[in-house]
Short mmCIF file of N, CA and C in Angstrom, two decimals:
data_model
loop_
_atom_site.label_atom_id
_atom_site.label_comp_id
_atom_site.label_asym_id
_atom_site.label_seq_id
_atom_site.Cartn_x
_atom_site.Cartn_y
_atom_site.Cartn_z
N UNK A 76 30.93 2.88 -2.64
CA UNK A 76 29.62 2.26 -2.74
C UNK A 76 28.57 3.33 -3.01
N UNK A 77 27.63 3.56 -3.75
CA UNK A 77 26.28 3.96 -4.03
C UNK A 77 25.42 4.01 -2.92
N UNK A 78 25.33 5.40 -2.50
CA UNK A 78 24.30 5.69 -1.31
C UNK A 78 23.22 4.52 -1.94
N UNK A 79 22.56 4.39 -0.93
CA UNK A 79 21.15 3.10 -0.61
C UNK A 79 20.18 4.11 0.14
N UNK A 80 19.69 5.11 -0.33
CA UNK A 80 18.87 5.94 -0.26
C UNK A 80 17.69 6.53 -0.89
N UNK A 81 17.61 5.13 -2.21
CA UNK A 81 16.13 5.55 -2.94
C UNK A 81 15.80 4.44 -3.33
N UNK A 82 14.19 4.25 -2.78
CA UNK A 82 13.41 3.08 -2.70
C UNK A 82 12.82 3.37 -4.16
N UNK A 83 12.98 2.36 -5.34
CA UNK A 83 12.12 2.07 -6.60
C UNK A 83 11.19 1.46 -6.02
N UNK A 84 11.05 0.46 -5.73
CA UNK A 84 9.75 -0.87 -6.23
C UNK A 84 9.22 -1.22 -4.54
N UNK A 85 8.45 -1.47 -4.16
CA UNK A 85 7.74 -1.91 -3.42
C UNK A 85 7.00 -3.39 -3.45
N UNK A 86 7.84 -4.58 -3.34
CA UNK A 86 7.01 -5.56 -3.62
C UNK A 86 6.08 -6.62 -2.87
N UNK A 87 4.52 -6.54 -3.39
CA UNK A 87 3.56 -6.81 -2.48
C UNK A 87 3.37 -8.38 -2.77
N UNK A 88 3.27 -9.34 -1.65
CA UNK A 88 3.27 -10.74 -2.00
C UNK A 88 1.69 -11.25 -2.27
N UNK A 89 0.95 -11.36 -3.34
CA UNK A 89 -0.77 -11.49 -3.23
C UNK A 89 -1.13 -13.07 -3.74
N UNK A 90 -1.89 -13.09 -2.92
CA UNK A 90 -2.80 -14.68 -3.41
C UNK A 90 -3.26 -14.33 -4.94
N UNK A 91 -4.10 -13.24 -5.09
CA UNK A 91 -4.66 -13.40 -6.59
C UNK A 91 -4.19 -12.13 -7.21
N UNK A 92 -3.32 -12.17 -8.21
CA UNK A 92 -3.12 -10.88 -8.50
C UNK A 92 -3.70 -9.89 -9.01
N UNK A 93 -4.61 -10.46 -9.66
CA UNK A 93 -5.89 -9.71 -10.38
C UNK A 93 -6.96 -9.03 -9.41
N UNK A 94 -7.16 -9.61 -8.34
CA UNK A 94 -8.12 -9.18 -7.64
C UNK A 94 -7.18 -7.91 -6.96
N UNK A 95 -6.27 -8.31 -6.63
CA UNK A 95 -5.25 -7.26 -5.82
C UNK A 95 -5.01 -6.00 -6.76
N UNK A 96 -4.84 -6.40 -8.34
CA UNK A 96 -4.85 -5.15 -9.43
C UNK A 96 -6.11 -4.25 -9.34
N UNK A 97 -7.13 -5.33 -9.52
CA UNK A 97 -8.58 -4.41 -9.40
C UNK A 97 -8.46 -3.70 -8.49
N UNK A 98 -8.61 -4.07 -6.58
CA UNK A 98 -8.57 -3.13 -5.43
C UNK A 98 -7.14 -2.06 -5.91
N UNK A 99 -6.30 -1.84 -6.15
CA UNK A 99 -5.54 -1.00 -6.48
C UNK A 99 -5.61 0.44 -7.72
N UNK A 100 -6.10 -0.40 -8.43
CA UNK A 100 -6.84 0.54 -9.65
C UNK A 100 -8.10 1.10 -9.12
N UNK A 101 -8.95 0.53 -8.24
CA UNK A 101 -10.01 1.24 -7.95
C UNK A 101 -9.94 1.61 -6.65
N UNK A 102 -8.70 1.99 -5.80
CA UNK A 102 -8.63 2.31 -4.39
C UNK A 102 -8.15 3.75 -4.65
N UNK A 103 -6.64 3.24 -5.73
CA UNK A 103 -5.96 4.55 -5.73
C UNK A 103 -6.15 4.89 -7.19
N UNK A 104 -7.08 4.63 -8.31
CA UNK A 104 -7.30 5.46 -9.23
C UNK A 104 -6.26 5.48 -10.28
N UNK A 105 -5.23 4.41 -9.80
CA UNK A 105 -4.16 3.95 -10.79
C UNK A 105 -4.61 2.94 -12.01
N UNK A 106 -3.66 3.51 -13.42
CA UNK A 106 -3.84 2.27 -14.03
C UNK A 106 -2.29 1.34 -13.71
N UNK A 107 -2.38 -0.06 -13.98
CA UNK A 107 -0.91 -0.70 -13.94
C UNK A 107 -0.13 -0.08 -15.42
N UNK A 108 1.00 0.02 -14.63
CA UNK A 108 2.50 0.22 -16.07
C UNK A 108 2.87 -0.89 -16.49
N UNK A 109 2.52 -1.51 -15.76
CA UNK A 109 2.84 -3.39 -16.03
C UNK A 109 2.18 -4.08 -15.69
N UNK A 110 1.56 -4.93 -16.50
CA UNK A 110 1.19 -5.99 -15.69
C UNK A 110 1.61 -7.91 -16.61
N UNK A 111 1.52 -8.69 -15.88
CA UNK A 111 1.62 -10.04 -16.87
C UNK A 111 0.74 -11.41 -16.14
N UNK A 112 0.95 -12.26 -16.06
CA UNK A 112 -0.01 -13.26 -15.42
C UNK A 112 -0.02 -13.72 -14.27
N UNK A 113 1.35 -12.81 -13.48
CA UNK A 113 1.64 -13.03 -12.41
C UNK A 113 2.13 -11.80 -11.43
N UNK A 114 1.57 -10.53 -12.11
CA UNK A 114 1.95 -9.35 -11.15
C UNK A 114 1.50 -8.57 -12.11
N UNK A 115 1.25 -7.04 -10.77
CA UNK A 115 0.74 -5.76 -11.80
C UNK A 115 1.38 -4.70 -10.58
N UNK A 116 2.05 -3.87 -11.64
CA UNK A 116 2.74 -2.68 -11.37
C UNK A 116 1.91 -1.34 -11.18
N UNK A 117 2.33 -0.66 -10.34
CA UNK A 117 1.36 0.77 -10.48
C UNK A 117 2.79 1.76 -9.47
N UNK A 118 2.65 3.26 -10.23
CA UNK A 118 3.72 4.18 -10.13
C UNK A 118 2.71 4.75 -9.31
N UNK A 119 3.59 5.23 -8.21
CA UNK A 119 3.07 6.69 -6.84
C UNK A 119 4.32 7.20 -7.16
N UNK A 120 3.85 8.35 -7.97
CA UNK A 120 5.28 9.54 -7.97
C UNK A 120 6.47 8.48 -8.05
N UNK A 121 7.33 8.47 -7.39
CA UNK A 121 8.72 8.01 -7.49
C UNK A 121 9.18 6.97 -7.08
N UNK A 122 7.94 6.15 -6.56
CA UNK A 122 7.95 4.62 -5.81
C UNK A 122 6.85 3.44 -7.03
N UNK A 123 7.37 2.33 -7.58
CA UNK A 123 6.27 1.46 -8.02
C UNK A 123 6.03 0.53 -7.19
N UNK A 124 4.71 0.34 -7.48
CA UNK A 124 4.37 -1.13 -5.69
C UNK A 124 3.78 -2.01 -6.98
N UNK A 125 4.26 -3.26 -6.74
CA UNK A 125 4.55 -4.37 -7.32
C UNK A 125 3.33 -5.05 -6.54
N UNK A 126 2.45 -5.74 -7.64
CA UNK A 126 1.74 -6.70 -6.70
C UNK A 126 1.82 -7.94 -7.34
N UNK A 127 2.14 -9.35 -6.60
CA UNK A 127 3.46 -10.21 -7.18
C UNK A 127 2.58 -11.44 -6.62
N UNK A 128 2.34 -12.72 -7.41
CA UNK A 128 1.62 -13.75 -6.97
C UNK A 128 2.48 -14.72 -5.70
N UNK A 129 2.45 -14.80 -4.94
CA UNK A 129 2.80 -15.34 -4.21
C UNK A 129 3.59 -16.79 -4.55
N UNK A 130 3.30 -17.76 -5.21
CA UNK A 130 3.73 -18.86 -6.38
C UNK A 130 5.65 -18.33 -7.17
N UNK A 131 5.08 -16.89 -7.50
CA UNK A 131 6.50 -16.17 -7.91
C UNK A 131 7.06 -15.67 -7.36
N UNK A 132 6.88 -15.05 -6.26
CA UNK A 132 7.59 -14.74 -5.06
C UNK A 132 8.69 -15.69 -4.69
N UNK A 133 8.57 -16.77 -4.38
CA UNK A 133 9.97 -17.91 -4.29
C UNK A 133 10.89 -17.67 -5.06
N UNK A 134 10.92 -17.43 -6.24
CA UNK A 134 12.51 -17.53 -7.11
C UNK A 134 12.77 -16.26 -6.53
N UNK A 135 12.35 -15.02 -6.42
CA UNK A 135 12.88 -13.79 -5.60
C UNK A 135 13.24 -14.00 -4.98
N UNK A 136 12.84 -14.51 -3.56
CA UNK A 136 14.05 -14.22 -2.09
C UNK A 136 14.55 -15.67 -1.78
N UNK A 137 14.36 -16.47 -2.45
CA UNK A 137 14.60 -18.51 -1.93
C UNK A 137 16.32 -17.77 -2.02
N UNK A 138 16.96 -18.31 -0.76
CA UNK A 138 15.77 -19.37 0.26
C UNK A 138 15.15 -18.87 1.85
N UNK A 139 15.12 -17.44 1.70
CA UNK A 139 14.20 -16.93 2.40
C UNK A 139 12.41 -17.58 1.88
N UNK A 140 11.90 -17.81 3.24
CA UNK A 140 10.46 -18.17 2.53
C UNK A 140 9.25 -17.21 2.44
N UNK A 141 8.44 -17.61 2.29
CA UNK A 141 7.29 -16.76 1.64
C UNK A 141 6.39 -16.64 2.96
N UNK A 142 6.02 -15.98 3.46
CA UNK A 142 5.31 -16.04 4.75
C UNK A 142 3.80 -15.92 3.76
N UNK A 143 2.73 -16.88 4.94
CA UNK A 143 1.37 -16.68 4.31
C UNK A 143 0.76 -15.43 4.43
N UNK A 144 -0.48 -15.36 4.16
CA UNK A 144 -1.74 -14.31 4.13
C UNK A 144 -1.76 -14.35 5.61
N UNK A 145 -2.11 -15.13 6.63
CA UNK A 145 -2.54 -15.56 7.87
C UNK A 145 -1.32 -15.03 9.43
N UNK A 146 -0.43 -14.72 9.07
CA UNK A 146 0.42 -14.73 9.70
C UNK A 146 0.43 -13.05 10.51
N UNK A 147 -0.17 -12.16 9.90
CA UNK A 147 -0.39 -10.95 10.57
C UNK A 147 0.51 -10.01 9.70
N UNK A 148 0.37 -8.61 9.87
CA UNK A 148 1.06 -7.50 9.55
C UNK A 148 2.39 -7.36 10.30
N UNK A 149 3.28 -6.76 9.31
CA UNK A 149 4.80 -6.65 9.93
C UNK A 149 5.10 -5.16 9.31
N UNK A 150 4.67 -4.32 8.75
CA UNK A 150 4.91 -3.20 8.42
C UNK A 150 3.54 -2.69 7.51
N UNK A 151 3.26 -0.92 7.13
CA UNK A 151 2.32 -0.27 6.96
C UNK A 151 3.05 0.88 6.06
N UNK A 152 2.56 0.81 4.86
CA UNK A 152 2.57 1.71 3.86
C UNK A 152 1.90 3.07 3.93
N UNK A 153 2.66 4.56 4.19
CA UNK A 153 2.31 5.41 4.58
C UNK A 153 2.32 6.52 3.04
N UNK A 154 1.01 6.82 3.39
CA UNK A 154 0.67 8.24 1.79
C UNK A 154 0.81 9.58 2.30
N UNK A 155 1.31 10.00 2.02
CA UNK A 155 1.09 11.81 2.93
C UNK A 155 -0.25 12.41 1.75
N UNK A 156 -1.12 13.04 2.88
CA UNK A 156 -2.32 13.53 2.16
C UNK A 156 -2.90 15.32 2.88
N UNK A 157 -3.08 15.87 2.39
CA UNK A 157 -2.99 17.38 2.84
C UNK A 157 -4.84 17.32 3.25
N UNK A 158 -5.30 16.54 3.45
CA UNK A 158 -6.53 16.26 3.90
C UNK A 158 -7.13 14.69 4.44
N UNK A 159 -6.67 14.30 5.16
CA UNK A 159 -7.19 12.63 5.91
C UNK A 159 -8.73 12.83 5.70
N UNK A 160 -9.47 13.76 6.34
CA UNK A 160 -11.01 13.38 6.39
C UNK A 160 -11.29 13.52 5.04
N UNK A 161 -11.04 13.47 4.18
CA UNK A 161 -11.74 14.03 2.93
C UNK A 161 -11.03 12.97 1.69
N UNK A 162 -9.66 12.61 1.94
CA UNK A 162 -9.57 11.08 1.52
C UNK A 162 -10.08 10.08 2.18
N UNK A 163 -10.41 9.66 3.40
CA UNK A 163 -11.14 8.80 4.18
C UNK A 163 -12.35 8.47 3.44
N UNK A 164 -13.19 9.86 2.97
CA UNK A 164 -14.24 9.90 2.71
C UNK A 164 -14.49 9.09 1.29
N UNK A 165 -13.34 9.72 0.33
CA UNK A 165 -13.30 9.13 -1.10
C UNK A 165 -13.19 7.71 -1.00
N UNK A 166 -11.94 7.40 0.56
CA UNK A 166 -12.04 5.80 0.17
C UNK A 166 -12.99 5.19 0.25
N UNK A 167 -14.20 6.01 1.16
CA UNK A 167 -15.24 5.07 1.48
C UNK A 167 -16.04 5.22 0.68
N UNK A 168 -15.99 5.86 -0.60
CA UNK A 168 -17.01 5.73 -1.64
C UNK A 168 -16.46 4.87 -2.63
N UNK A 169 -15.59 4.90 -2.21
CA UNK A 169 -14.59 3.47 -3.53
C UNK A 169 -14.59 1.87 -2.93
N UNK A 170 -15.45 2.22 -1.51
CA UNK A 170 -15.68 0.67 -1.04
C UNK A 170 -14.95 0.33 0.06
N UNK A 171 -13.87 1.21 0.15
CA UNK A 171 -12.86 0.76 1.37
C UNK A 171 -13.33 0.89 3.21
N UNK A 172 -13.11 -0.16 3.59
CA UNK A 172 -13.78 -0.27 5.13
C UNK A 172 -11.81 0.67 5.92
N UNK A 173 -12.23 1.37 6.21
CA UNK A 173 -10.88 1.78 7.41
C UNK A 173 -10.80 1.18 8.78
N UNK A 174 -9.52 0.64 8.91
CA UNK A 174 -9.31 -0.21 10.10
C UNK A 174 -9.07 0.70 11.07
N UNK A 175 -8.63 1.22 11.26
CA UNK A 175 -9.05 2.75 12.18
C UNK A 175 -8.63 4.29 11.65
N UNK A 176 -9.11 5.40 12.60
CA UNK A 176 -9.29 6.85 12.06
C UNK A 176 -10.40 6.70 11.55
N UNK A 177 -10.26 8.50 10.59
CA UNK A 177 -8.75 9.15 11.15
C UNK A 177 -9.08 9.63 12.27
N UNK A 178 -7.70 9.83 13.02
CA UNK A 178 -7.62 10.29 14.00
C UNK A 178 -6.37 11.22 14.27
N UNK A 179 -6.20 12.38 15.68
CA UNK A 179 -4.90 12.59 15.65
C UNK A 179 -4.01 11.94 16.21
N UNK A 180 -3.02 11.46 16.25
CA UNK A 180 -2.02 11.32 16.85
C UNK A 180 -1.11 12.59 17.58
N UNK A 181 -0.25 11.67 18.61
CA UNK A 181 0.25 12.61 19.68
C UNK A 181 1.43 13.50 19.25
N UNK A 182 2.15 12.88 17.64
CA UNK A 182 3.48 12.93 16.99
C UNK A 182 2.72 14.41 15.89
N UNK A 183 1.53 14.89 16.00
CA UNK A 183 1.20 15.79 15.29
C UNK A 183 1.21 15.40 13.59
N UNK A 184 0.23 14.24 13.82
CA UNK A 184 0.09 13.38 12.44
C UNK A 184 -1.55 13.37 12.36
N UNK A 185 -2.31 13.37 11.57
CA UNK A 185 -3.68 13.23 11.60
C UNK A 185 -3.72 11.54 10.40
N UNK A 186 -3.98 10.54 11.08
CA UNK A 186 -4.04 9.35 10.47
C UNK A 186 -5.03 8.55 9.83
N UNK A 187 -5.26 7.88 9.42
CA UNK A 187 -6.25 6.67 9.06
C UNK A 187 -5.39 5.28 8.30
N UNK A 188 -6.14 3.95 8.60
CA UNK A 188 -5.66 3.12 7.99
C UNK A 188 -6.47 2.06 7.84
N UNK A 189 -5.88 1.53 6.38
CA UNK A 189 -7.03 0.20 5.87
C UNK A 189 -6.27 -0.65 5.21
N UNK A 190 -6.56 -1.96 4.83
CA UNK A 190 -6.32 -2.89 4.26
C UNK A 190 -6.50 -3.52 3.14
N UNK A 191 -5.41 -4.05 1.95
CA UNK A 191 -5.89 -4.22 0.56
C UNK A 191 -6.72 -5.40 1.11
N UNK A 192 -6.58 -6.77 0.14
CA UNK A 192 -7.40 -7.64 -0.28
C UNK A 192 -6.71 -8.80 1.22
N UNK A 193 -5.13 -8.27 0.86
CA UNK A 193 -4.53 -9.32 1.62
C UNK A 193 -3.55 -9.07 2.61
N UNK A 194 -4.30 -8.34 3.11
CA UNK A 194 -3.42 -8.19 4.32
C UNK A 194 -2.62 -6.87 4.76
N UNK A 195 -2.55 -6.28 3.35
CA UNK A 195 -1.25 -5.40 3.59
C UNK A 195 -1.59 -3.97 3.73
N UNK A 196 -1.17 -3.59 4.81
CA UNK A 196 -1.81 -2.06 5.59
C UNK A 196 -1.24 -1.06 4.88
N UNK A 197 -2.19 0.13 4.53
CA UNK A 197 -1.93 1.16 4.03
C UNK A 197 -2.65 2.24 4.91
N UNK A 198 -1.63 3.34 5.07
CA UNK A 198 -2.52 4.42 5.84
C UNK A 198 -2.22 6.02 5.30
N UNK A 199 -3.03 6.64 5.42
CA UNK A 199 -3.39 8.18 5.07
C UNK A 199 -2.83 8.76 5.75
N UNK A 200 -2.09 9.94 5.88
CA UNK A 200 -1.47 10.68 7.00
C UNK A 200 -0.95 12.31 6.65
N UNK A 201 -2.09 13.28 7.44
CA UNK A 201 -1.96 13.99 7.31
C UNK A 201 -0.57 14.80 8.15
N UNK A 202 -0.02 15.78 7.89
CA UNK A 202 0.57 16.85 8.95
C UNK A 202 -0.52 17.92 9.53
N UNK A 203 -0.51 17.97 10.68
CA UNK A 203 -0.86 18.65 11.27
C UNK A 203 0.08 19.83 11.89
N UNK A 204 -0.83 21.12 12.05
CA UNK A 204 0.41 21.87 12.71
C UNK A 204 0.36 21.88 14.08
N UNK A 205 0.97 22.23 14.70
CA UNK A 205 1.77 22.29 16.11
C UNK A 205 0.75 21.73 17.15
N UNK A 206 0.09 22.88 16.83
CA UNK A 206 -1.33 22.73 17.74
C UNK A 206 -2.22 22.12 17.91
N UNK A 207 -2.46 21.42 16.14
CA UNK A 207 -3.53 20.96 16.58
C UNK A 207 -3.05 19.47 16.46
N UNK A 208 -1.95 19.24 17.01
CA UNK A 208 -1.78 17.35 17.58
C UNK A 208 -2.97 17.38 19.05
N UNK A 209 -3.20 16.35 18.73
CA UNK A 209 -4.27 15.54 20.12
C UNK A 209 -3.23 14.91 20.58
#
């Protein structure tokens, strides 16, 4: 069997996909590699995150179902960034409200985290060295 050790695609379930393309193109400065009337693609280095209308989402996992917008967070998309306060800062000139941070953590991580359009958590995360974990 084929090690199962490299994540391609990332797929995000969105009410509007367009609005979810815009916050993406103007969060992270991406253009889409794809896009069509029902999803838009954008490459981070070696991962693409798929943002996928929710409507099309069913023929993918049926007959697993589609959980709503409303239902809460179940996992958080992590960026490694060699500066948290200083991307924090950019996001907040690109409009982005941060749901908390940054801050340090005890694991010697310096963090922050925010939310696209719909729900789905993304956070900043620096390394810190040894010392300076809080």
């Amino acid at each position: 069997m084929t090690a199962l050790t490299s994540v391609g695609t990332i797929t995000l379930f969105v009410e509007d996909p367009r609005r979810a393309q815009a916050f993406y193109a103007r969060v992270f400065d991406l253009p889409p590699v794809y896009e069509d009337e029902s999803s838009a693609v954008f490459r981070f280095e070696n991962t693409l995150v798929n943002v996928l209308a929710t409507t099309a989402a069913h023929e993918l996992i049926e007959p697993a179902p589609v959980a709503g917008g409303d239902t809460g967070s179940r996992f958080q998309l992590t960026i490694w960034v060699d500066d948290a306060d200083a991307v924090c800062a950019e996001l907040a000139s690109r409009g982005v409200e941060l749901l908390n941070g940054p801050m340090n953590r005890a694991w010697g991580v310096r963090t922050a985290a925010f939310s696209d359009p719909d729900g789905h958590v993304w956070e900043v995360a620096q390394q810190l060295g040894d010392a300076a974990a809080a």
